[in-house]
């Protein structure tokens, strides 16, 4: 919506002296809702299962999206940004949790990484729908209402296919539904090379023994912060999004249209360039699927963080020199490095940012661990996106320097302190944290 002039005019943002603050609030309340959704998800995911949590979240998203599309003033729009944040972050949290508990260790990073891939597909579709409606010449507010209303279709599609999607076998075991869990493991963890289900049987045996062990363990929030190995996990999954999304990705993806417009491009060009950056991003996602199951997680993420800081450093220099000038080559180079930045982020970081946190906690506290991760993500979103409009207005390109500095230190933290979970069954990850009894 930030690239649609019709939205600004309808909501009175084109003449409001506090537009930067309202845009920041619009963005920030989405992530405030995300924090509430994450906390609600902790209880729901363990109570009703991963599948039903996604169903409930989808219903919240559908209703909230419809209300956003029908907003009659900025107050209503801002209010439903909060509610859609609740549903969206319940989905954001539960999807990787559900997937990593369903798939076998080999190929887990590829299959979980596809979540990030389709997330970018969603960005691309949304961006090009926005471009199409920008050129729509009809009267009224259809330019911004219709793209929002179309956002109802993905969760409706998900609800339509839900009857054929399996529940997490590990959650079913936690409910003592052994037969259902075995049917799912036998179906999904068997290949044509293993007609007798030997691998699936061994996997299920390990899952069952792990469940029997965890059944006597405390799964409270107090336990997470009391037990040293759980505290270490909590610190890692909380810091993970703070480091990865302090590379500048959040600000660039959210305010890309405004950033490009600030380089002198008109509204139509800005929206087309924004859509193009997502095409560059998805190329990075596709390439990443060829190696994520071969390279240690901490190495991928630390290298990605450093490379992002290098690309952003060059982007910062270009913006500092050419912004506000008529040098079209320099401005084009600055726009090109936005493409390169998002390509780099998705090549190294986007995939692991979805599934790494869901790998490090044992099943009985995994939902709580993911909640800690997503709360960290929401906090870093709130921080950067709330201050970004004002920061760009007051200090301009110098705002990027903050991300560059954090990325350098963050890469070292990831490389030296984050354990590698590549190829390990979820039941064996505990040993990386000194939990031999788990």
XYZ file of C-alpha atoms in Angstrom, residues 19 42 58 111 113-114 154 168 192 236 257 268 286 289 328 333 339 346 353 405 422 431 438:
23
model
C 2.387 10.724 7.795
C 2.199 -21.519 22.266
C -6.085 -18.727 8.520
C 11.588 -29.053 2.301
C 13.278 -23.996 2.889
C 10.433 -24.251 0.399
C -4.309 -17.981 -0.200
C 2.564 -33.789 12.978
C 10.684 -47.323 -3.142
C 20.016 -18.713 20.415
C 8.856 1.440 -2.962
C 4.871 3.359 -11.500
C 15.931 -21.440 -5.742
C 17.799 -25.253 -2.302
C 20.966 8.466 -13.766
C 23.424 1.390 -9.746
C 18.191 -6.227 -6.176
C 17.497 -15.096 0.155
C 15.712 -18.308 9.305
C 27.780 -2.687 12.095
C 22.440 -30.335 9.561
C 23.330 -33.852 22.424
C 17.350 -36.541 26.138
